[in-house]
Amino acid sequence: MTTYAGSPGVPVSPVPRDDGIDVAAAAARRVVSALLHVGADGGAPMADIARDLDRIADQLEEHAPERQERVIGMWAGRPRHDPVTGPENALAPPVRLHGLPDGSVTGTVTLGLPYQGPPGCVHGGISALLLDHALGVANSWGPGPDGMTGTLSVRYHRTAPLFEELTIRARQESSEGRRIRTTGEILAGGRVCVSADGIFVAGHVARPVAQDEGGR
Amino acid sequence: MTTYAGSPGVPVSPVPRDDGIDVAAAAARRVVSALLHVGADGGAPMADIARDLDRIADQLEEHAPERQERVIGMWAGRPRHDPVTGPENALAPPVRLHGLPDGSVTGTVTLGLPYQGPPGCVHGGISALLLDHALGVANSWGPGPDGMTGTLSVRYHRTAPLFEELTIRARQESSEGRRIRTTGEILAGGRVCVSADGIFVAGHVARPVAQDEGGR
């Protein structure tokens, strides 16, 4: 699952694996989506399903370390948990982004019912979420500085459809001192549905470390 | 679960129920969160968990109607499936919003690991998602017209913490013809973390109806 056959560019988001937590998260995504595809009146035995899911959550929670320890652990290596590209996060579609030689990043994604806003369309806030993240990845990939979102302006040109392949693109436009400007868009069928213009400020929240490593 | 003891205002987002699909979605949320709390190295039997989750997804999918039929069904009544307030959507925290007599809406939410951006903080795109939705709800609740997002400008004042109660507020500021201006913010400990200023355009995507109901 680490090949990118036919895909231009270098993977700049975590590549999903076909074992371990990634497969469990992929299965959880199926459950989230299937619940919405069935709905309240679909005749599924929801009480039984809730009990089975709670049992799985119980089983997982037995293995969970103390929360702060876990937050440190998830930032010790390359993060794989974000809500847009994170293979370990069932909220993430996940989007897979590739870095291009021109400094931009791009990827495709097809979104289903969990991401719905207007009927049959992507929720406007979901488009903002995907673009905010893609702009951040573009800042990491491009030659300029990296930073945190200061302002994000999102323009909705037309509704983005569910169940159709969308293309996400982003690139750093300029940087001056600590101020970075980065833009991006979501397209369907070659037409821009949503565009974003972000001002980022160079710098990052420090990664958490264990108390006894505080000095490193 | 339909009481709002101690809460000001009228529920303006779907109220979670303690049975049926809402309970299954709540259990799915627990699974999504627990996966991130355990992580790849927590020693949980992920292959077994993936198999159990896939089995639940299979069971649900047996009850799923054809997709277009389902999209029509989920818009036939009051929608309960959106990714911010929808009790049927495991992606939604879900946020519960209340309408106040002054025309604004407000709610509180505490977000966990699935919503993380910077270490220990809410993802900036998640804040944009919550605010876009809250602004839309404010348009529905207030006395003015309702519409779809045209532009959304989000400003990040300081990081919003995970695991702490956040307050979300939104209100329609003005409307002129089809153009609506609506603002909102997310606060932690009384301080504004993120603010949003949206321009909405009056009107909505038509709700889908079955072919033989097309004329109604």
CSV table of C-alpha atoms in Angstrom, one decimal:
chain,number,residue,atom,x,y,z
A,1,MET,CA,0.0,0.0,0.0
A,2,THR,CA,3.0,2.3,-0.2
A,3,THR,CA,3.2,2.5,-4.0
A,4,TYR,CA,1.8,5.5,-5.8
A,5,ALA,CA,1.5,4.0,-9.3
A,6,GLY,CA,0.4,6.6,-11.8
A,7,SER,CA,0.6,9.3,-9.2
A,8,PRO,CA,2.8,12.3,-9.8
A,9,GLY,CA,4.9,13.6,-6.9
A,10,VAL,CA,6.1,12.5,-3.6
A,11,PRO,CA,3.8,11.5,-0.8
A,12,VAL,CA,3.6,14.4,1.7
A,13,SER,CA,0.9,13.0,3.9
A,14,PRO,CA,1.0,9.7,5.9
A,15,VAL,CA,0.6,6.7,3.6
A,16,PRO,CA,-2.0,4.2,4.8
A,17,ARG,CA,-0.7,0.8,5.7
A,18,ASP,CA,-2.6,-2.5,5.2
A,19,ASP,CA,-2.2,-3.7,8.8
A,20,GLY,CA,-2.4,-2.6,12.4
A,21,ILE,CA,-4.3,0.5,13.6
A,22,ASP,CA,-4.7,1.8,10.0
A,23,VAL,CA,-6.9,-1.2,9.1
A,24,ALA,CA,-8.9,-0.8,12.3
A,25,ALA,CA,-9.4,2.9,11.6
A,26,ALA,CA,-10.5,2.1,8.0
A,27,ALA,CA,-13.0,-0.4,9.4
A,28,ALA,CA,-14.3,2.3,11.8
A,29,ARG,CA,-14.7,4.6,8.9
A,30,ARG,CA,-16.9,2.0,7.2
A,31,VAL,CA,-19.0,1.8,10.4
A,32,VAL,CA,-19.4,5.6,10.6
A,33,SER,CA,-20.5,5.7,6.9
A,34,ALA,CA,-22.7,2.7,7.1
A,35,LEU,CA,-24.6,4.1,10.1
A,36,LEU,CA,-25.6,7.1,7.9
A,37,HIS,CA,-26.4,4.9,4.9
A,38,VAL,CA,-28.8,2.9,7.0
A,39,GLY,CA,-30.3,5.7,9.1
A,40,ALA,CA,-32.7,5.5,11.9
A,41,ASP,CA,-35.4,3.7,10.0
A,42,GLY,CA,-33.4,1.2,8.1
A,43,GLY,CA,-34.3,-1.7,10.4
A,44,ALA,CA,-30.8,-2.4,11.6
A,45,PRO,CA,-30.6,-3.7,15.2
A,46,MET,CA,-29.0,-0.5,16.6
A,47,ALA,CA,-29.1,-1.5,20.2
A,48,ASP,CA,-27.1,-4.7,19.4
A,49,ILE,CA,-24.7,-2.7,17.2
A,50,ALA,CA,-24.3,-0.1,19.9
A,51,ARG,CA,-23.5,-2.8,22.5
A,52,ASP,CA,-20.9,-4.4,20.1
A,53,LEU,CA,-19.3,-1.1,19.4
A,54,ASP,CA,-19.2,-0.2,23.1
A,55,ARG,CA,-17.5,-3.6,23.8
A,56,ILE,CA,-14.8,-2.8,21.2
A,57,ALA,CA,-14.3,0.7,22.8
A,58,ASP,CA,-14.0,-1.0,26.2
A,59,GLN,CA,-11.4,-3.4,24.8
A,60,LEU,CA,-9.4,-0.6,23.2
A,61,GLU,CA,-9.6,1.6,26.3
A,62,GLU,CA,-8.0,-1.2,28.4
A,63,HIS,CA,-4.8,-0.6,26.3
A,64,ALA,CA,-4.8,3.2,26.4
A,65,PRO,CA,-2.0,4.8,28.3
A,66,GLU,CA,-2.5,7.9,30.5
A,67,ARG,CA,-3.6,10.8,28.3
A,68,GLN,CA,-0.6,13.0,28.5
A,69,GLU,CA,1.7,10.1,27.9
A,70,ARG,CA,-0.3,9.3,24.8
A,71,VAL,CA,-0.1,12.9,23.5
A,72,ILE,CA,3.6,12.8,23.9
A,73,GLY,CA,3.8,9.5,22.1
A,74,MET,CA,1.7,10.6,19.1
A,75,TRP,CA,4.1,13.5,18.5
A,76,ALA,CA,7.3,11.5,19.0
A,77,GLY,CA,7.5,10.4,15.4
A,78,ARG,CA,5.8,11.6,12.2
A,79,PRO,CA,2.2,12.3,13.1
A,80,ARG,CA,-0.4,10.0,11.5
A,81,HIS,CA,-3.4,11.1,13.5
A,82,ASP,CA,-4.8,14.3,12.0
A,83,PRO,CA,-8.4,14.6,11.0
A,84,VAL,CA,-7.7,15.2,7.3
A,85,THR,CA,-4.9,12.9,6.2
A,86,GLY,CA,-4.3,10.7,9.3
A,87,PRO,CA,-4.7,7.0,8.5
A,88,GLU,CA,-5.1,6.4,12.3
A,89,ASN,CA,-8.0,8.9,12.5
A,90,ALA,CA,-11.4,7.6,11.4
A,91,LEU,CA,-12.6,11.2,11.0
A,92,ALA,CA,-10.1,11.7,8.2
A,93,PRO,CA,-11.3,10.5,4.7
A,94,PRO,CA,-8.2,10.2,4.6
A,95,VAL,CA,-6.9,12.6,2.0
A,96,ARG,CA,-3.6,11.6,0.4
A,97,LEU,CA,-1.5,14.6,-0.7
A,98,HIS,CA,1.6,14.6,-3.0
A,99,GLY,CA,4.2,17.2,-3.3
A,100,LEU,CA,5.1,18.4,-6.8
A,101,PRO,CA,8.4,19.8,-8.1
A,102,ASP,CA,6.9,23.3,-8.4
A,103,GLY,CA,6.4,23.4,-4.6
A,104,SER,CA,2.7,22.8,-4.7
A,105,VAL,CA,0.8,19.8,-3.2
A,106,THR,CA,-2.2,18.0,-4.7
A,107,GLY,CA,-4.4,15.0,-4.0
A,108,THR,CA,-7.8,13.6,-4.8
A,109,VAL,CA,-10.6,12.5,-2.6
A,110,THR,CA,-14.2,11.3,-2.9
A,111,LEU,CA,-16.3,12.1,0.1
A,112,GLY,CA,-19.4,10.3,1.3
A,113,LEU,CA,-22.4,10.9,3.6
A,114,PRO,CA,-20.4,11.7,6.8
A,115,TYR,CA,-19.2,14.9,5.1
A,116,GLN,CA,-22.5,16.2,3.8
A,117,GLY,CA,-23.7,19.7,4.1
A,118,PRO,CA,-26.4,20.7,1.6
A,119,PRO,CA,-28.2,17.7,0.1
A,120,GLY,CA,-25.7,15.6,-1.9
A,121,CYS,CA,-22.9,18.2,-1.4
A,122,VAL,CA,-19.9,18.6,0.8
A,123,HIS,CA,-20.4,20.6,4.0
A,124,GLY,CA,-18.8,24.0,3.6
A,125,GLY,CA,-17.0,23.6,6.8
A,126,ILE,CA,-15.5,20.3,5.7
A,127,SER,CA,-14.1,22.1,2.6
A,128,ALA,CA,-12.6,24.7,4.9
A,129,LEU,CA,-11.1,21.9,7.0
A,130,LEU,CA,-9.6,20.1,4.0
A,131,LEU,CA,-8.2,23.4,2.6
A,132,ASP,CA,-6.8,24.6,6.0
A,133,HIS,CA,-4.9,21.3,6.3
A,134,ALA,CA,-3.7,21.2,2.6
A,135,LEU,CA,-2.4,24.8,3.0
A,136,GLY,CA,-0.4,23.7,6.0
A,137,VAL,CA,1.0,20.7,4.1
A,138,ALA,CA,2.0,23.0,1.3
A,139,ASN,CA,3.9,25.2,3.7
A,140,SER,CA,5.8,22.1,4.9
A,141,TRP,CA,6.5,20.9,1.4
A,142,GLY,CA,7.5,24.1,-0.4
A,143,PRO,CA,10.9,25.8,-0.1
A,144,GLY,CA,9.6,28.6,2.2
A,145,PRO,CA,9.0,28.7,5.9
A,146,ASP,CA,6.3,26.7,7.7
A,147,GLY,CA,3.8,28.1,10.2
A,148,MET,CA,0.4,28.1,11.9
A,149,THR,CA,-2.8,29.6,10.4
A,150,GLY,CA,-3.3,33.2,11.3
A,151,THR,CA,-6.3,33.9,9.0
A,152,LEU,CA,-8.1,31.7,6.5
A,153,SER,CA,-10.4,33.1,3.9
A,154,VAL,CA,-12.6,30.6,2.1
A,155,ARG,CA,-14.7,31.4,-0.9
A,156,TYR,CA,-17.5,29.1,-2.1
A,157,HIS,CA,-17.9,29.3,-5.9
A,158,ARG,CA,-20.2,26.4,-6.3
A,159,THR,CA,-21.2,23.4,-4.3
A,160,ALA,CA,-18.8,20.5,-4.2
A,161,PRO,CA,-20.5,17.2,-4.9
A,162,LEU,CA,-20.4,14.1,-2.7
A,163,PHE,CA,-19.5,10.7,-4.3
A,164,GLU,CA,-17.4,12.3,-7.1
A,165,GLU,CA,-13.7,12.7,-7.2
A,166,LEU,CA,-12.5,16.0,-6.0
A,167,THR,CA,-9.0,17.5,-6.5
A,168,ILE,CA,-7.3,19.5,-3.8
A,169,ARG,CA,-4.4,21.7,-4.6
A,170,ALA,CA,-2.4,24.1,-2.5
A,171,ARG,CA,0.8,26.2,-2.7
A,172,GLN,CA,2.8,28.7,-0.8
A,173,GLU,CA,2.6,32.0,-2.7
A,174,SER,CA,5.0,34.1,-0.7
A,175,SER,CA,6.7,34.8,2.6
A,176,GLU,CA,7.9,38.0,4.1
A,177,GLY,CA,9.5,37.8,7.5
A,178,ARG,CA,7.3,35.6,9.6
A,179,ARG,CA,4.2,36.2,7.4
A,180,ILE,CA,3.4,33.4,4.9
A,181,ARG,CA,0.7,33.5,2.3
A,182,THR,CA,-0.6,30.2,1.0
A,183,THR,CA,-3.6,29.5,-1.3
A,184,GLY,CA,-5.5,26.4,-2.5
A,185,GLU,CA,-8.7,25.1,-4.0
A,186,ILE,CA,-11.0,22.2,-4.3
A,187,LEU,CA,-12.1,21.3,-7.8
A,188,ALA,CA,-14.7,19.0,-9.3
A,189,GLY,CA,-14.7,18.1,-13.0
A,190,GLY,CA,-12.0,20.7,-13.5
A,191,ARG,CA,-14.0,23.6,-12.0
A,192,VAL,CA,-13.1,25.4,-8.8
A,193,CYS,CA,-15.8,24.8,-6.1
A,194,VAL,CA,-14.0,26.3,-3.1
A,195,SER,CA,-10.8,28.4,-2.9
A,196,ALA,CA,-8.9,29.5,0.2
A,197,ASP,CA,-6.4,32.2,0.9
A,198,GLY,CA,-4.5,31.8,4.1
A,199,ILE,CA,-2.0,33.9,6.1
A,200,PHE,CA,0.2,31.8,8.2
A,201,VAL,CA,2.7,32.9,10.9
A,202,ALA,CA,6.0,31.1,11.0
A,203,GLY,CA,6.5,28.9,14.1
A,204,HIS,CA,4.8,26.0,15.7
A,205,VAL,CA,3.4,24.8,19.0
A,206,ALA,CA,6.2,22.9,20.7
A,207,ARG,CA,5.9,19.1,20.6
A,208,PRO,CA,5.2,17.8,24.1
A,209,VAL,CA,7.9,15.8,25.8
A,210,ALA,CA,8.0,13.7,28.9
A,211,GLN,CA,9.0,15.6,32.1
A,212,ASP,CA,12.4,13.9,32.3
A,213,GLU,CA,13.1,14.9,28.7
A,214,GLY,CA,12.2,18.5,29.2
A,215,GLY,CA,15.7,19.7,28.9
A,216,ARG,CA,16.5,18.1,25.6
B,1,MET,CA,-32.3,13.3,27.0
B,2,THR,CA,-34.5,16.1,25.8
B,3,THR,CA,-34.3,18.3,28.8
B,4,TYR,CA,-32.0,21.3,28.9
B,5,ALA,CA,-31.8,21.7,32.7
B,6,GLY,CA,-29.7,24.7,33.6
B,7,SER,CA,-29.3,25.6,29.9
B,8,PRO,CA,-30.4,29.0,28.5
B,9,GLY,CA,-32.3,29.1,25.3
B,10,VAL,CA,-34.1,26.8,22.9
B,11,PRO,CA,-32.4,23.7,21.3
B,12,VAL,CA,-31.6,24.7,17.7
B,13,SER,CA,-29.6,21.6,16.8
B,14,PRO,CA,-30.8,18.0,16.9
B,15,VAL,CA,-31.1,16.7,20.5
B,16,PRO,CA,-29.4,13.4,21.0
B,17,ARG,CA,-31.6,10.5,22.0
B,18,ASP,CA,-30.7,7.6,24.3
B,19,ASP,CA,-31.8,4.9,21.9
B,20,GLY,CA,-31.6,3.8,18.3
B,21,ILE,CA,-29.0,5.1,15.8
B,22,ASP,CA,-27.9,7.9,18.2
B,23,VAL,CA,-26.6,5.4,20.7
B,24,ALA,CA,-24.8,3.4,18.0
B,25,ALA,CA,-23.2,6.6,16.6
B,26,ALA,CA,-22.2,7.6,20.2
B,27,ALA,CA,-20.5,4.1,20.6
B,28,ALA,CA,-18.8,4.6,17.2
B,29,ARG,CA,-17.5,7.9,18.5
B,30,ARG,CA,-16.0,6.1,21.5
B,31,VAL,CA,-14.3,3.6,19.1
B,32,VAL,CA,-12.8,6.4,16.9
B,33,SER,CA,-11.5,8.2,20.0
B,34,ALA,CA,-10.2,5.1,21.7
B,35,LEU,CA,-8.2,4.1,18.6
B,36,LEU,CA,-6.3,7.3,18.9
B,37,HIS,CA,-5.9,7.0,22.6
B,38,VAL,CA,-4.3,3.6,22.1
B,39,GLY,CA,-2.3,4.3,19.0
B,40,ALA,CA,-0.2,1.9,16.9
B,41,ASP,CA,2.0,0.7,19.8
B,42,GLY,CA,-0.6,0.3,22.5
B,43,GLY,CA,-0.6,-3.5,22.2
B,44,ALA,CA,-4.3,-3.7,21.3
B,45,PRO,CA,-5.2,-6.6,18.9
B,46,MET,CA,-5.9,-4.3,16.0
B,47,ALA,CA,-6.4,-7.1,13.4
B,48,ASP,CA,-9.1,-8.6,15.6
B,49,ILE,CA,-10.7,-5.2,16.2
B,50,ALA,CA,-10.6,-4.4,12.5
B,51,ARG,CA,-12.3,-7.8,11.8
B,52,ASP,CA,-15.0,-7.1,14.4
B,53,LEU,CA,-15.6,-3.5,13.0
B,54,ASP,CA,-15.8,-4.8,9.5
B,55,ARG,CA,-18.3,-7.4,10.6
B,56,ILE,CA,-20.5,-4.6,12.1
B,57,ALA,CA,-20.1,-2.5,8.9
B,58,ASP,CA,-21.2,-5.6,6.8
B,59,GLN,CA,-24.2,-6.1,9.1
B,60,LEU,CA,-25.2,-2.4,8.7
B,61,GLU,CA,-24.7,-2.4,5.0
B,62,GLU,CA,-27.2,-5.2,4.6
B,63,HIS,CA,-29.8,-2.8,5.8
B,64,ALA,CA,-28.8,0.2,3.7
B,65,PRO,CA,-31.2,1.3,1.0
B,66,GLU,CA,-30.0,2.4,-2.4
B,67,ARG,CA,-28.0,5.5,-2.1
B,68,GLN,CA,-30.2,8.1,-3.8
B,69,GLU,CA,-33.2,6.7,-1.9
B,70,ARG,CA,-31.3,7.2,1.4
B,71,VAL,CA,-30.3,10.8,0.5
B,72,ILE,CA,-33.9,11.6,-0.1
B,73,GLY,CA,-34.9,9.9,3.2
B,74,MET,CA,-32.3,11.8,5.3
B,75,TRP,CA,-33.7,15.1,4.0
B,76,ALA,CA,-37.4,14.2,4.4
B,77,GLY,CA,-37.6,15.3,8.0
B,78,ARG,CA,-35.4,17.5,10.2
B,79,PRO,CA,-31.8,16.5,9.3
B,80,ARG,CA,-29.9,14.8,12.1
B,81,HIS,CA,-26.8,13.8,10.2
B,82,ASP,CA,-24.5,16.8,9.8
B,83,PRO,CA,-20.8,16.5,10.8
B,84,VAL,CA,-21.0,19.2,13.5
B,85,THR,CA,-24.3,18.7,15.5
B,86,GLY,CA,-25.7,15.5,14.0
B,87,PRO,CA,-26.3,12.8,16.6
B,88,GLU,CA,-26.4,10.2,13.8
B,89,ASN,CA,-23.0,11.2,12.5
B,90,ALA,CA,-20.0,9.8,14.5
B,91,LEU,CA,-17.8,12.6,13.0
B,92,ALA,CA,-19.8,15.2,14.9
B,93,PRO,CA,-18.7,15.8,18.5
B,94,PRO,CA,-21.8,16.5,18.4
B,95,VAL,CA,-22.1,20.2,19.3
B,96,ARG,CA,-25.4,21.2,20.9
B,97,LEU,CA,-26.5,24.7,20.1
B,98,HIS,CA,-29.2,26.8,21.8
B,99,GLY,CA,-31.0,29.8,20.4
B,100,LEU,CA,-31.2,32.9,22.6
B,101,PRO,CA,-33.9,35.6,22.6
B,102,ASP,CA,-31.4,38.1,21.1
B,103,GLY,CA,-31.2,36.0,17.9
B,104,SER,CA,-27.8,34.5,18.7
B,105,VAL,CA,-27.0,30.8,19.2
B,106,THR,CA,-24.5,29.4,21.7
B,107,GLY,CA,-23.3,26.0,22.8
B,108,THR,CA,-20.4,24.3,24.6
B,109,VAL,CA,-18.3,21.4,23.5
B,110,THR,CA,-15.1,19.6,24.7
B,111,LEU,CA,-13.1,18.1,21.9
B,112,GLY,CA,-10.7,15.1,22.2
B,113,LEU,CA,-7.9,13.6,20.2
B,114,PRO,CA,-9.8,13.1,16.9
B,115,TYR,CA,-10.0,16.9,16.5
B,116,GLN,CA,-6.3,17.6,17.2
B,117,GLY,CA,-4.2,20.0,15.1
B,118,PRO,CA,-1.1,21.3,16.9
B,119,PRO,CA,-0.1,19.2,20.0
B,120,GLY,CA,-2.9,19.3,22.5
B,121,CYS,CA,-4.9,21.9,20.5
B,122,VAL,CA,-7.9,21.9,18.2
B,123,HIS,CA,-7.1,21.7,14.5
B,124,GLY,CA,-7.6,25.1,12.9
B,125,GLY,CA,-9.8,23.5,10.2
B,126,ILE,CA,-12.0,21.9,12.8
B,127,SER,CA,-12.6,25.3,14.3
B,128,ALA,CA,-13.5,26.6,10.8
B,129,LEU,CA,-15.9,23.7,10.4
B,130,LEU,CA,-17.6,24.3,13.8
B,131,LEU,CA,-17.9,28.0,13.1
B,132,ASP,CA,-19.2,27.6,9.5
B,133,HIS,CA,-21.9,25.4,10.9
B,134,ALA,CA,-22.7,27.6,13.9
B,135,LEU,CA,-23.1,30.6,11.6
B,136,GLY,CA,-25.5,28.7,9.4
B,137,VAL,CA,-27.6,27.7,12.5
B,138,ALA,CA,-27.6,31.4,13.6
B,139,ASN,CA,-29.0,32.3,10.2
B,140,SER,CA,-31.8,29.8,10.7
B,141,TRP,CA,-32.5,30.9,14.2
B,142,GLY,CA,-32.4,34.6,13.9
B,143,PRO,CA,-35.2,36.8,12.5
B,144,GLY,CA,-33.4,37.4,9.2
B,145,PRO,CA,-33.1,35.4,6.1
B,146,ASP,CA,-31.2,32.1,5.8
B,147,GLY,CA,-28.7,31.1,3.2
B,148,MET,CA,-25.5,29.3,2.1
B,149,THR,CA,-21.9,30.3,2.8
B,150,GLY,CA,-20.4,32.6,0.2
B,151,THR,CA,-17.2,33.5,2.0
B,152,LEU,CA,-15.9,32.6,5.4
B,153,SER,CA,-13.1,34.5,7.0
B,154,VAL,CA,-11.6,32.8,10.0
B,155,ARG,CA,-9.1,34.5,12.3
B,156,TYR,CA,-7.0,32.5,14.8
B,157,HIS,CA,-6.2,34.5,17.9
B,158,ARG,CA,-4.8,31.8,20.0
B,159,THR,CA,-4.8,28.0,20.0
B,160,ALA,CA,-8.0,26.4,21.3
B,161,PRO,CA,-7.3,23.6,23.8
B,162,LEU,CA,-8.4,20.0,23.6
B,163,PHE,CA,-10.0,18.5,26.7
B,164,GLU,CA,-11.3,21.8,28.0
B,165,GLU,CA,-14.8,23.2,27.6
B,166,LEU,CA,-15.1,25.6,24.6
B,167,THR,CA,-18.0,28.0,24.0
B,168,ILE,CA,-19.2,28.6,20.5
B,169,ARG,CA,-21.3,31.7,19.7
B,170,ALA,CA,-22.8,33.0,16.5
B,171,ARG,CA,-25.2,35.7,15.4
B,172,GLN,CA,-26.6,37.2,12.2
B,173,GLU,CA,-25.3,40.8,12.0
B,174,SER,CA,-27.2,42.1,9.1
B,175,SER,CA,-28.8,41.3,5.8
B,176,GLU,CA,-29.3,43.4,2.7
B,177,GLY,CA,-31.1,41.9,-0.3
B,178,ARG,CA,-29.8,38.3,-0.6
B,179,ARG,CA,-26.5,39.2,1.2
B,180,ILE,CA,-26.3,38.1,4.8
B,181,ARG,CA,-23.4,38.8,7.2
B,182,THR,CA,-23.0,36.5,10.2
B,183,THR,CA,-20.2,36.3,12.8
B,184,GLY,CA,-19.2,33.9,15.5
B,185,GLU,CA,-16.4,32.9,17.8
B,186,ILE,CA,-14.9,30.0,19.8
B,187,LEU,CA,-13.9,30.9,23.4
B,188,ALA,CA,-11.9,29.0,26.0
B,189,GLY,CA,-11.9,30.3,29.6
B,190,GLY,CA,-13.7,33.5,28.4
B,191,ARG,CA,-11.0,34.4,25.8
B,192,VAL,CA,-11.6,34.3,22.1
B,193,CYS,CA,-9.5,31.7,20.4
B,194,VAL,CA,-11.0,31.8,16.9
B,195,SER,CA,-13.4,34.2,15.3
B,196,ALA,CA,-15.3,34.0,12.0
B,197,ASP,CA,-17.0,36.5,9.7
B,198,GLY,CA,-19.2,35.0,7.0
B,199,ILE,CA,-21.1,36.3,4.0
B,200,PHE,CA,-24.0,34.1,3.2
B,201,VAL,CA,-26.2,34.3,0.1
B,202,ALA,CA,-30.0,33.7,0.7
B,203,GLY,CA,-31.3,30.5,-0.7
B,204,HIS,CA,-30.6,26.8,-0.4
B,205,VAL,CA,-29.9,23.7,-2.4
B,206,ALA,CA,-33.3,22.0,-3.0
B,207,ARG,CA,-34.1,19.0,-0.9
B,208,PRO,CA,-34.1,15.9,-3.1
B,209,VAL,CA,-37.4,14.2,-3.6
B,210,ALA,CA,-38.3,10.8,-5.2
B,211,GLN,CA,-39.0,10.9,-8.9
B,212,ASP,CA,-42.8,10.4,-8.5
B,213,GLU,CA,-42.9,13.2,-6.0
B,214,GLY,CA,-41.0,15.6,-8.2
B,215,GLY,CA,-44.1,17.9,-8.8
B,216,ARG,CA,-44.9,18.5,-5.1
